[in-house]
CSV table of C-alpha atoms in Angstrom, one decimal:
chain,number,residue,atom,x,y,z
A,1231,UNK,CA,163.1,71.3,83.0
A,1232,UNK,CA,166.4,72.6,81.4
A,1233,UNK,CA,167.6,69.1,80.4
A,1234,UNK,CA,165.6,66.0,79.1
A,1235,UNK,CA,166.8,62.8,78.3
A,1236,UNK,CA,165.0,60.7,75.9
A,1237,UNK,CA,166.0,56.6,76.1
A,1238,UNK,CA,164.4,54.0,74.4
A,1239,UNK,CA,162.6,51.1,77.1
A,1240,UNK,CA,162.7,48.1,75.0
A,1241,UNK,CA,165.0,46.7,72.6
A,1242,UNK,CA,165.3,49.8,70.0
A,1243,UNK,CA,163.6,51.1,67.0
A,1244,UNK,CA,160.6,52.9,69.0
A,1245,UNK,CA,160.7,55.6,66.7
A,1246,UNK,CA,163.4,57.8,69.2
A,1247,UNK,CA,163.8,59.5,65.8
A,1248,UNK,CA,160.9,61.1,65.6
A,1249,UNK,CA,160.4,62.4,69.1
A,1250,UNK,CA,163.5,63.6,69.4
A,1251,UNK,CA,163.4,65.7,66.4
A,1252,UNK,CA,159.5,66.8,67.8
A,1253,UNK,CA,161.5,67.6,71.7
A,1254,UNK,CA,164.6,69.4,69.4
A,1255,UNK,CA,162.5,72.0,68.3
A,1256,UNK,CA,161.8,73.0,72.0
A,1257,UNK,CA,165.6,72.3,72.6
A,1258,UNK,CA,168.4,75.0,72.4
A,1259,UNK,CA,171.4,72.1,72.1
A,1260,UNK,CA,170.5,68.1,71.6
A,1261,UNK,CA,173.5,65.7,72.8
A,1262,UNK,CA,174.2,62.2,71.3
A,1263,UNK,CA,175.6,60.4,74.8
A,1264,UNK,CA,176.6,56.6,73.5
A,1265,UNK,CA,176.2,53.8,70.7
A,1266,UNK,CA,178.4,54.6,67.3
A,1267,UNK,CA,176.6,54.4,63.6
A,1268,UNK,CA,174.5,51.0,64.4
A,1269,UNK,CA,172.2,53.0,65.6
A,1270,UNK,CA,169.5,54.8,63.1
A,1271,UNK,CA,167.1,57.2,63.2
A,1272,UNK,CA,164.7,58.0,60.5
A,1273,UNK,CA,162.9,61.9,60.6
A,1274,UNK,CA,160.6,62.9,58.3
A,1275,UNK,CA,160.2,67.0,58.3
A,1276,UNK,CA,158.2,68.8,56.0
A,1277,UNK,CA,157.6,65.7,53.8
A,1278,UNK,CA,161.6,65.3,53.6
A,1279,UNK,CA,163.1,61.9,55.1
A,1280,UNK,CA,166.7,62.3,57.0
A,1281,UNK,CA,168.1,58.9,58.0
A,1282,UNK,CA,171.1,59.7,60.9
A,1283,UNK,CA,173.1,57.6,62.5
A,1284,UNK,CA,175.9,59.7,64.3
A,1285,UNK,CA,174.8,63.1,64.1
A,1286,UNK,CA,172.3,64.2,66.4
A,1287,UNK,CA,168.6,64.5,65.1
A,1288,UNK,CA,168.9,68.5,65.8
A,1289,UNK,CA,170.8,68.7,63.1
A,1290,UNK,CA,168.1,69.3,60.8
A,1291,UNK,CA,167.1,72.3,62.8
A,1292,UNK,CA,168.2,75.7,62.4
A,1293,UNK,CA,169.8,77.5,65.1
A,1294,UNK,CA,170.2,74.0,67.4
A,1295,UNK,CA,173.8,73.1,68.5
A,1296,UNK,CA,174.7,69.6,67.9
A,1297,UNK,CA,177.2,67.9,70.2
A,1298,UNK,CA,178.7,64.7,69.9
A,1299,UNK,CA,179.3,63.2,73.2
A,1300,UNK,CA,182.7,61.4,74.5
A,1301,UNK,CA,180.6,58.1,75.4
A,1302,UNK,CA,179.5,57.6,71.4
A,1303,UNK,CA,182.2,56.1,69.4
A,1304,UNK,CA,182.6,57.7,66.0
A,1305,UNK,CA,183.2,56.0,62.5
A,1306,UNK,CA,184.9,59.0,60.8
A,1307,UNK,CA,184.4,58.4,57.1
A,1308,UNK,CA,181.0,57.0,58.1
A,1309,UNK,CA,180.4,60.3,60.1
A,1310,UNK,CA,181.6,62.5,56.7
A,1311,UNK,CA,179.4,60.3,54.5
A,1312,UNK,CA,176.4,61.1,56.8
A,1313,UNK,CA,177.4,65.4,56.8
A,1314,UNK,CA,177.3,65.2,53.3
A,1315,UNK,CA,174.5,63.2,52.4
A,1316,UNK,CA,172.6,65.7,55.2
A,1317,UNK,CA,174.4,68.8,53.4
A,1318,UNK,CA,173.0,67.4,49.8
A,1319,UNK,CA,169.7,67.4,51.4
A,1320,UNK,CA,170.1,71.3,52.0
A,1321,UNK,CA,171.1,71.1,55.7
A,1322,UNK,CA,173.8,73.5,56.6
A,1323,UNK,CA,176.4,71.2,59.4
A,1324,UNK,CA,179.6,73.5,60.3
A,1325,UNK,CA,181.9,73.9,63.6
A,1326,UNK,CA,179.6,76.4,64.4
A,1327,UNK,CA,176.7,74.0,64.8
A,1328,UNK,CA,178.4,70.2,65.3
A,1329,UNK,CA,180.8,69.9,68.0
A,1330,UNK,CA,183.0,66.5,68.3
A,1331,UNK,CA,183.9,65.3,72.0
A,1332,UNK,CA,188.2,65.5,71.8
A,1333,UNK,CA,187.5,62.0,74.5
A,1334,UNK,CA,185.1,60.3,72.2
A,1335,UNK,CA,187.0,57.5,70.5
A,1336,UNK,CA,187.5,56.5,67.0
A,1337,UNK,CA,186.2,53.2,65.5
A,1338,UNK,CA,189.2,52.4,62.9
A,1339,UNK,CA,188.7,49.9,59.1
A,1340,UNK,CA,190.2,47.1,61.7
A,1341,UNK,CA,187.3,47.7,64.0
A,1342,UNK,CA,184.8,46.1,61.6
A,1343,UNK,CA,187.2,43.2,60.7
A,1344,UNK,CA,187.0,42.3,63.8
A,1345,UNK,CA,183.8,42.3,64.3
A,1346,UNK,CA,183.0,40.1,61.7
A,1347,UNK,CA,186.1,38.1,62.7
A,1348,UNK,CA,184.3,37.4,66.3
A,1349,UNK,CA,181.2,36.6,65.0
A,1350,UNK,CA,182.6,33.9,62.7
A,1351,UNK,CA,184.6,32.0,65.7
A,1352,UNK,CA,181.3,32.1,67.8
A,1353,UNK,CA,180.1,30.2,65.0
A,1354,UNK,CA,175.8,29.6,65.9
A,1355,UNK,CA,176.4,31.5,69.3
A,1356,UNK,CA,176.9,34.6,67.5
A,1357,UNK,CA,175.4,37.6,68.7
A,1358,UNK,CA,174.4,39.1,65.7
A,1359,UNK,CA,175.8,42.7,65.9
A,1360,UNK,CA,175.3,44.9,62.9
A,1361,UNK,CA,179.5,44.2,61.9
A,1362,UNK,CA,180.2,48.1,62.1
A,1363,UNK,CA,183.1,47.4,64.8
A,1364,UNK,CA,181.3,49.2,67.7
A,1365,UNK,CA,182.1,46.2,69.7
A,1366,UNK,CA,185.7,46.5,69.3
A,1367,UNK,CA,186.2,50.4,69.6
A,1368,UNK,CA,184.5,49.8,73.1
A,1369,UNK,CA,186.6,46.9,74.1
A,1370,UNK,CA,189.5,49.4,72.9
A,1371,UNK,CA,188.3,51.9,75.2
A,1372,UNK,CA,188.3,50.3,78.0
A,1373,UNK,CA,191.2,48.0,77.6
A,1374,UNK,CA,193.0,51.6,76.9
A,1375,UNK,CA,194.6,51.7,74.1
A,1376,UNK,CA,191.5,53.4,71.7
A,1377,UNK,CA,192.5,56.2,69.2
A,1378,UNK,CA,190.6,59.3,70.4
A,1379,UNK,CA,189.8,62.8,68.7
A,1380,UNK,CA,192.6,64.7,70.6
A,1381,UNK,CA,195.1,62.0,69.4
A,1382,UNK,CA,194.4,63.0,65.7
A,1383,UNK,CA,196.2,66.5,66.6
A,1384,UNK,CA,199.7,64.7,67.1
A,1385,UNK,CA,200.4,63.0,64.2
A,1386,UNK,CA,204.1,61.4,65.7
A,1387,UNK,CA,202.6,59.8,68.2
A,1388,UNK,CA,199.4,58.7,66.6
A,1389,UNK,CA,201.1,56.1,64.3
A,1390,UNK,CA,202.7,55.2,67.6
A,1391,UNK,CA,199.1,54.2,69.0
A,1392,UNK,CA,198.0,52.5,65.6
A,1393,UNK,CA,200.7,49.7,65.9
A,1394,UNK,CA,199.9,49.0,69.3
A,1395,UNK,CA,196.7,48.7,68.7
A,1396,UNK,CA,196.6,46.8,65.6
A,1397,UNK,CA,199.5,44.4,67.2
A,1398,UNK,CA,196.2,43.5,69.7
A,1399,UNK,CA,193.5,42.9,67.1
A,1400,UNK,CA,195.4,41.4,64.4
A,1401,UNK,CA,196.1,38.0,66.4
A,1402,UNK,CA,192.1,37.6,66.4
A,1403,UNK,CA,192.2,38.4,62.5
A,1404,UNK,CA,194.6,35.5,62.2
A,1405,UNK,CA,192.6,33.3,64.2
A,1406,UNK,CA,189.6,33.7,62.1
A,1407,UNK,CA,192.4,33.6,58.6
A,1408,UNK,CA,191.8,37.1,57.7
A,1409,UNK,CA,194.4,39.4,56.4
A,1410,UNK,CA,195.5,41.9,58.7
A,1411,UNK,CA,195.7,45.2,59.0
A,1412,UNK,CA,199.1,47.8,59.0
A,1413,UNK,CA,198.8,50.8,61.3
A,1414,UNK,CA,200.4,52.3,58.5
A,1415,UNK,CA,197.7,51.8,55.9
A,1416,UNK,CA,194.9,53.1,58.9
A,1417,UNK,CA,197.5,56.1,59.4
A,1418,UNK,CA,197.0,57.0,55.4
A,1419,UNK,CA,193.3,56.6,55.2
A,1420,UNK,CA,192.9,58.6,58.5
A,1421,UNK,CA,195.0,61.8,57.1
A,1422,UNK,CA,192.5,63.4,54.6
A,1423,UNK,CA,190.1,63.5,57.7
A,1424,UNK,CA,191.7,64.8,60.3
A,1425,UNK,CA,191.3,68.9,58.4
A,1426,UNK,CA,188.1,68.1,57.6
A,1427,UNK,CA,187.0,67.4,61.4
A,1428,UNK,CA,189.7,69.2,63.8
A,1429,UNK,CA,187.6,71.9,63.5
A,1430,UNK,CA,184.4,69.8,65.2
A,1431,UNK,CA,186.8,68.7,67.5
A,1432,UNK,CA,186.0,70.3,71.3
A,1433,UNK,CA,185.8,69.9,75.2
A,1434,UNK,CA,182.1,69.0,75.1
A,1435,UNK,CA,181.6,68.9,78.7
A,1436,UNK,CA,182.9,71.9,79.5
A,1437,UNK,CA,180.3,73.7,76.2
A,1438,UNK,CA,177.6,71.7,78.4
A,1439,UNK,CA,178.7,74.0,81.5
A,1440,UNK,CA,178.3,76.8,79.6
A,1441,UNK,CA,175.2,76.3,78.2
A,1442,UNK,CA,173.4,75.2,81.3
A,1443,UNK,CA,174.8,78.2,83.0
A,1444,UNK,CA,173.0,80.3,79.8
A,1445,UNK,CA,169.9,78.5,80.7
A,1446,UNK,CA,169.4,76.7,77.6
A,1447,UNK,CA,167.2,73.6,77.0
A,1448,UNK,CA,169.3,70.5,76.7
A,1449,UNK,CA,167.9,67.4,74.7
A,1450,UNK,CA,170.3,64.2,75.6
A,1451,UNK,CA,169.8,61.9,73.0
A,1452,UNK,CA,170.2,57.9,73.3
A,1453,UNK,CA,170.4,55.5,71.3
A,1454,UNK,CA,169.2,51.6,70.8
A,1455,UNK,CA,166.9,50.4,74.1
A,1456,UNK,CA,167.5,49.9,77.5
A,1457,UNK,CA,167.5,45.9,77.5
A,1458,UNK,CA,170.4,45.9,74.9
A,1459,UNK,CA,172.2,47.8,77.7
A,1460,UNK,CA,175.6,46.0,78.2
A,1461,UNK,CA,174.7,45.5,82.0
A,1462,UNK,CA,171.2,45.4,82.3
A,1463,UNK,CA,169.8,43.8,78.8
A,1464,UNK,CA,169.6,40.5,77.7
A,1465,UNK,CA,173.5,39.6,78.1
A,1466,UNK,CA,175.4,38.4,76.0
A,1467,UNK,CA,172.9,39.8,72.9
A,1468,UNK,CA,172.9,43.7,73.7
A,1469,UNK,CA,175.0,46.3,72.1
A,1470,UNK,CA,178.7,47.0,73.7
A,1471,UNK,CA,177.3,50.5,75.7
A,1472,UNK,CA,175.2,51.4,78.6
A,1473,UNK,CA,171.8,52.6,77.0
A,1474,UNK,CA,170.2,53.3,80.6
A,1475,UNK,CA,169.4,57.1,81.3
A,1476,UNK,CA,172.6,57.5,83.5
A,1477,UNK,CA,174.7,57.0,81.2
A,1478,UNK,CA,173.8,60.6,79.5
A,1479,UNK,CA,175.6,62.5,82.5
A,1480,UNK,CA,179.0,60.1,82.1
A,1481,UNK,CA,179.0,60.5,78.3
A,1482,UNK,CA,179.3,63.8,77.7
A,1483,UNK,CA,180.2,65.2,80.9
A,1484,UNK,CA,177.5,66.4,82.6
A,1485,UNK,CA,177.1,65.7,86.6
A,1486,UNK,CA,174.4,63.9,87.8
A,1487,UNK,CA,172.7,66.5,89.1
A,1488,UNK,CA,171.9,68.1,85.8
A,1489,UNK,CA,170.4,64.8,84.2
A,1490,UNK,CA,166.7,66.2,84.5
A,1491,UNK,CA,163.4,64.8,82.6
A,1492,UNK,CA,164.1,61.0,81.5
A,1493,UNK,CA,160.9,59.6,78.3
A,1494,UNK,CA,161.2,56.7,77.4
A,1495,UNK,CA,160.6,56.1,73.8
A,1496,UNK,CA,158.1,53.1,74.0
A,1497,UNK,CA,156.8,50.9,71.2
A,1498,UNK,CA,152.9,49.8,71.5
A,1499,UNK,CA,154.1,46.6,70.2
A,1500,UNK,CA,157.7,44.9,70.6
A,1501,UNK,CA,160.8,44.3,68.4
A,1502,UNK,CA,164.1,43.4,68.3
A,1503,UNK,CA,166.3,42.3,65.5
A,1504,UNK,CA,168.8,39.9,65.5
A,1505,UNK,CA,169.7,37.0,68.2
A,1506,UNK,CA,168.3,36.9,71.5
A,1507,UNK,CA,165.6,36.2,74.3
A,1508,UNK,CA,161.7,37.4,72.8
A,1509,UNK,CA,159.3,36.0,75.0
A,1510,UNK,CA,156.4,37.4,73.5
A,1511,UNK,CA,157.9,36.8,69.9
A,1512,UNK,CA,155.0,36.1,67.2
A,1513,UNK,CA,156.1,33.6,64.6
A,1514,UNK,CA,153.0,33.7,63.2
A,1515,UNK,CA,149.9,35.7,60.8
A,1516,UNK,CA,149.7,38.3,63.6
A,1517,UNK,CA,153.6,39.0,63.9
A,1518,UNK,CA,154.0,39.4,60.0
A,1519,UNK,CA,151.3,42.1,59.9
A,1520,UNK,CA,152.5,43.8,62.5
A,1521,UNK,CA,155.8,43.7,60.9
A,1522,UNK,CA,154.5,44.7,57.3
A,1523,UNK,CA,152.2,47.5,58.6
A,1524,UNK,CA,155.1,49.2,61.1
A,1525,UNK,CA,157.7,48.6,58.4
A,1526,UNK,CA,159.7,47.1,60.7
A,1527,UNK,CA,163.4,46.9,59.0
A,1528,UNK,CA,166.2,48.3,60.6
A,1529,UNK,CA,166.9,52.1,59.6
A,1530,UNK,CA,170.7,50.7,59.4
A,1531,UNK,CA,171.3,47.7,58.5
A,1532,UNK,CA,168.2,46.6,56.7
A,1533,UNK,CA,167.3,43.7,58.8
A,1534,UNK,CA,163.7,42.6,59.4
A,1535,UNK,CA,163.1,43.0,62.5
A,1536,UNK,CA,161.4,40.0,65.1
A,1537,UNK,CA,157.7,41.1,66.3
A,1538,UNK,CA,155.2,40.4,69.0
A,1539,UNK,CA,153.1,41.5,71.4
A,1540,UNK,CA,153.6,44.6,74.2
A,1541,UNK,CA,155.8,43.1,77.4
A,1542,UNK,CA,154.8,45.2,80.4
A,1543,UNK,CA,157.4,43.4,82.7
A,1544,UNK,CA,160.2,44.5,80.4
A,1545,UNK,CA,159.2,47.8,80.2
A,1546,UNK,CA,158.2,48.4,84.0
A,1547,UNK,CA,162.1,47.0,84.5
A,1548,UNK,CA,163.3,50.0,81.8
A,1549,UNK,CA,160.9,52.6,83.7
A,1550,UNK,CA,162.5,51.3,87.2
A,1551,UNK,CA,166.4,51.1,85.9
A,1552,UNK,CA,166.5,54.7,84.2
A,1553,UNK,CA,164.2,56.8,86.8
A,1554,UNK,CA,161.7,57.2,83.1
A,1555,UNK,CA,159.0,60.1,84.7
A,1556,UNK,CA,157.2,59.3,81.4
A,1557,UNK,CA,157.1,57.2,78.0
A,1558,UNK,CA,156.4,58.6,74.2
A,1559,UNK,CA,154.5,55.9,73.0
A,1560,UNK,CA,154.9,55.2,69.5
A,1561,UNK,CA,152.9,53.5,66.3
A,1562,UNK,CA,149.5,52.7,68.1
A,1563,UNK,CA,148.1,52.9,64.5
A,1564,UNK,CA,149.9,49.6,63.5
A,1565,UNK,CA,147.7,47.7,65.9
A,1566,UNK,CA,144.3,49.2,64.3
A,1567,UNK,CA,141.9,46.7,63.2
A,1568,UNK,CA,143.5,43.6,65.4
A,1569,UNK,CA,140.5,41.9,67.3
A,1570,UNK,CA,142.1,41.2,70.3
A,1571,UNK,CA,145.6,42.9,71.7
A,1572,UNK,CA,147.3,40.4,74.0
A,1573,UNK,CA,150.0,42.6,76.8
A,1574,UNK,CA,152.4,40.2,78.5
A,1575,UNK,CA,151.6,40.8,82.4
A,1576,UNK,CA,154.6,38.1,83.8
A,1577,UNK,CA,156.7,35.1,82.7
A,1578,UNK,CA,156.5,31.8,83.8
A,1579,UNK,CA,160.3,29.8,84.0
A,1580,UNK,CA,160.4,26.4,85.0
A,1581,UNK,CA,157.0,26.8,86.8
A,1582,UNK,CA,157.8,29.9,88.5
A,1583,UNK,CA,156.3,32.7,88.4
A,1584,UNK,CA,158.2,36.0,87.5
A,1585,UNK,CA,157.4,39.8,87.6
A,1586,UNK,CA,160.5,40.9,86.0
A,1587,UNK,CA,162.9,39.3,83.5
A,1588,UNK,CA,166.0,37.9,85.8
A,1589,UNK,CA,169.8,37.9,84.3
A,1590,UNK,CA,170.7,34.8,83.9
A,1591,UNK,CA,171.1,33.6,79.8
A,1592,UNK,CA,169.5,30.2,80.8
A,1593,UNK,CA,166.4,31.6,82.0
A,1594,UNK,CA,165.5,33.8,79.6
A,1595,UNK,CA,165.6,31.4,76.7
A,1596,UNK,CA,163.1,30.2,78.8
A,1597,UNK,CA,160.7,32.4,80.0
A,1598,UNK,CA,157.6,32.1,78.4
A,1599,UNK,CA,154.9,35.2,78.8
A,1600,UNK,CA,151.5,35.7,80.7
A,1601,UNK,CA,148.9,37.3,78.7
A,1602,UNK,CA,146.0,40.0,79.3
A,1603,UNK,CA,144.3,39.8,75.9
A,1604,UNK,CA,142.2,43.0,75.4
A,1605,UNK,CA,139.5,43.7,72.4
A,1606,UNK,CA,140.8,45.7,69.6
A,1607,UNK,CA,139.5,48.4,67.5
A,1608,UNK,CA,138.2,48.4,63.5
A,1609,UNK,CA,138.7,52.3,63.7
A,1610,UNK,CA,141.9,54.3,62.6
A,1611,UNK,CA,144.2,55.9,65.0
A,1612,UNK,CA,146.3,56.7,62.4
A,1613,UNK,CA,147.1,60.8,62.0
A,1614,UNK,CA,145.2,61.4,65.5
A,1615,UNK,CA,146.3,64.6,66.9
A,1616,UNK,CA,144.0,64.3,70.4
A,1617,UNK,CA,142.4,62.0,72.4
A,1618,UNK,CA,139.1,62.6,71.1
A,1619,UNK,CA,140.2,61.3,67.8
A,1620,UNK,CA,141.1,58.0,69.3
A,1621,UNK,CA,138.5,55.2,69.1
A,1622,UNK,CA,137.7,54.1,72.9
A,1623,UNK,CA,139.5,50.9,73.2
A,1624,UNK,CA,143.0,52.2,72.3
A,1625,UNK,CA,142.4,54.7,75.1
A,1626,UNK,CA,141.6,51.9,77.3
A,1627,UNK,CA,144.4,50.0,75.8
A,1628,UNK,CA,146.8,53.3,76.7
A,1629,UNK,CA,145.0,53.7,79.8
A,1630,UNK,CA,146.4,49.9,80.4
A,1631,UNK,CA,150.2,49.9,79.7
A,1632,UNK,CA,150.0,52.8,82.0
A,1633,UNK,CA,149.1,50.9,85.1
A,1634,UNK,CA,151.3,47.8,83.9
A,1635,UNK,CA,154.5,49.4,84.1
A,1636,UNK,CA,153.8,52.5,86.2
A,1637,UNK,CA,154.2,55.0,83.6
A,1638,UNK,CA,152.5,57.5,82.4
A,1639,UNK,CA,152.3,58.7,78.7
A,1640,UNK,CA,153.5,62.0,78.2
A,1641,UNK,CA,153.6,61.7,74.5
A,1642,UNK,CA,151.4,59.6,71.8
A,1643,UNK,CA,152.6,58.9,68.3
A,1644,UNK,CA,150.2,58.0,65.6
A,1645,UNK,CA,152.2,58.0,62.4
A,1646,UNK,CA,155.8,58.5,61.5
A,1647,UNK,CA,155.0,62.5,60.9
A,1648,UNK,CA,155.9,65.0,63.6
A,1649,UNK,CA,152.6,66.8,63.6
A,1650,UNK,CA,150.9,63.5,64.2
A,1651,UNK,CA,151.5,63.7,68.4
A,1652,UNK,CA,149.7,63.7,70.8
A,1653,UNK,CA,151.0,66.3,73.5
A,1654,UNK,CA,150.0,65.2,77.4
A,1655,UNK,CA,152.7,66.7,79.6
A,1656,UNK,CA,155.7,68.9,77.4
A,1657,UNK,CA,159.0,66.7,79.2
A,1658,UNK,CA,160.5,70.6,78.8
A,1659,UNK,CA,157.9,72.1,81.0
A,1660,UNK,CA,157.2,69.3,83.3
């Protein structure tokens, strides 16, 4: 395969972070396709942590090309605060090796203002977005009037774009009694940026061309989960992009046709953080140890993050929606020591029974789960580099999730460190 997409098949944080830094090292150029800085992802090379949230994870590899997709949009001073906390760390990121979509658009100080201004007029129906003003940047993008990279080369007219676009967002800020915002003062802030990133600034698609005609290995990297996608997750609480593997081929330019290899980053467990449907959800002794041993707190914002029990359905609806040919499957140690494992087979909904999780809001909030309960294992998974060092139920527990969603597992994590994999098929050779 010359091109692999990697997706995550549940609601985020699967630990896309660390596979796609283990894939980059096979990869000659790794793409970030959608999402803005809410999303994070935490590497650990050589004993060194990297937390990214913009720049692709290839970053922190020599010789890779970095590109930053037109269907990710881009805090600026977020995205100079994250070069030079990477540069600090000793990692060299330069035009020559971090390339900017001139189509990707820009999320602006009112974005976030915004942001929180919506949330505070939905009052307890909020969604419970991270408040970084991805929302907004998308909603200027496709009500077309966004600020994009190529505007920041044409400085007369940018200002001209600014009022326009604060005119729109500052009757919400009002709304919610919030000062507003002058395109002026978002003209100012922007200026000391725009030499330090023209540079970036290039037609990614047409460097993807290029590159696939050179043969090289293309990693596309998403981010979030597939059932926060806008369309397909659990609407209204999903992030404001499509997180389905298409979506790599329309943001950044690459037909169809090139989209190869799709892994699906898959936790053993689940999480999600914030609002929203969790119909396996443990509120209970058995969701805060799974939390406490998995360290599950968002790489971003800090939020601790909901826990329960694997849902097959949902991710047999991510493998089916995004084409996924196989799944990474990620902290199996954290379950080690559980007596019994309990994998959600169906739902039930008003006495119905369902094999995948319908659209509808109303039906979610009440779908309650169907369990397979498993036995456990007392021994430690944790470090295994093969499958003779698991212990024979979490094979059969592996084995299981396999034939539930209809998957098979290309990839097994076993701690957060990249030599801690287990290699079945190479997504790059496959």
């Amino acid at each position: 395969m010359q091109s692999v997409v990697v997706v995550g098949s549940q609601w985020g944080d699967e630990g896309k972070g660390k596979v796609v830094d283990w894939l980059s090292e096979r990869a000659d150029v790794i793409v970030r396709f959608q999402g803005g800085h809410n999303a994070g992802h935490t590497l650990v090379v050589d004993g060194v942590t990297y937390k990214l949230s913009l720049l692709p994870s290839g970053v922190v590899r020599g010789g890779k090309m970095s590109l930053i997709g037109n269907g990710v949009v881009v805090d600026p001073w977020a995205l100079v605060k994250e070069i030079d906390a990477i540069t600090a760390q000793g990692i060299s990121i330069t035009p020559e090796n971090l390339k900017i979509a001139e189509n990707a658009c820009l999320i602006l100080p009112i974005h976030p203002l915004r942001d929180a201004a919506g949330e505070a007029l939905r009052g307890e129906g909020k969604i419970g977005t991270t408040g970084r003003g991805i929302g907004p940047a998308y909603e200027d993008k496709v009500g077309r009037r966004a600020i994009r990279f190529c505007d920041l080369s044409d400085r007369a007219s940018l200002l001209q774009k600014l009022e326009a676009l604060v005119a729109h967002h500052n009757v919400m800020l009002r709304a919610a009694n919030v000062e507003e915002v002058t395109a002026q003062s978002i003209f100012e802030k922007l200026e000391p940026l725009i030499t330090r990133l023209t540079p970036h600034i290039a037609p990614v698609w047409r460097l993807l061309a290029d590159y696939r005609r050179q043969g090289k290995r293309i990693l596309f990297e998403g981010a979030q989960g597939i059932m926060l996608d806008v369309d397909h997750g659990t609407y209204p609480f999903v992030t404001s992009s499509n997180t389905v593997a298409g979506t790599a081929a329309a943001g950044s330019g690459s037909g169809p046709a090139h989209i190869g290899y799709t892994l699906g980053i898959t936790k053993a467990y689940t999480t999600r953080v914030g609002s929203g449907p969790f119909p396996t959800e443990l509120t209970n002794e058995i969701g805060e140890t799974l939390g406490k041993r998995g360290h599950e707190f968002g790489t971003v914002t800090g939020r601790k993050r909901r826990c329960g029990w694997f849902d097959a359905v949902m991710v047999r609806q991510a493998v089916t929606m995004s084409s996924i040919n196989g799944i990474a499957l990620t902290k199996v140690d954290v379950l080690d020591g559980l007596k019994e494992i309990s994998i959600c087979t169906g739902y039930t909904i008003d006495g119905k029974r369902y094999d995948y999780l319908p659209a509808s809001e109303a039906l979610q909030a009440k779908a309650t789960p169907i369990y397979e309960t498993m036995p456990g294992w007392s021994e430690s998974t944790q470090g295994a580099r093969s499958w003779a060092d698991l212990p024979a139920q979490a094979i059969k527990y592996v084995r299981r999730i396999e034939e539930l969603i209809g998957c098979p597992v290309a990839l097994l994590s076993t701690s957060p460190a990249r030599e801690d994999t287990i290699l079945v098929r190479d997504p790059f050779a496959a």
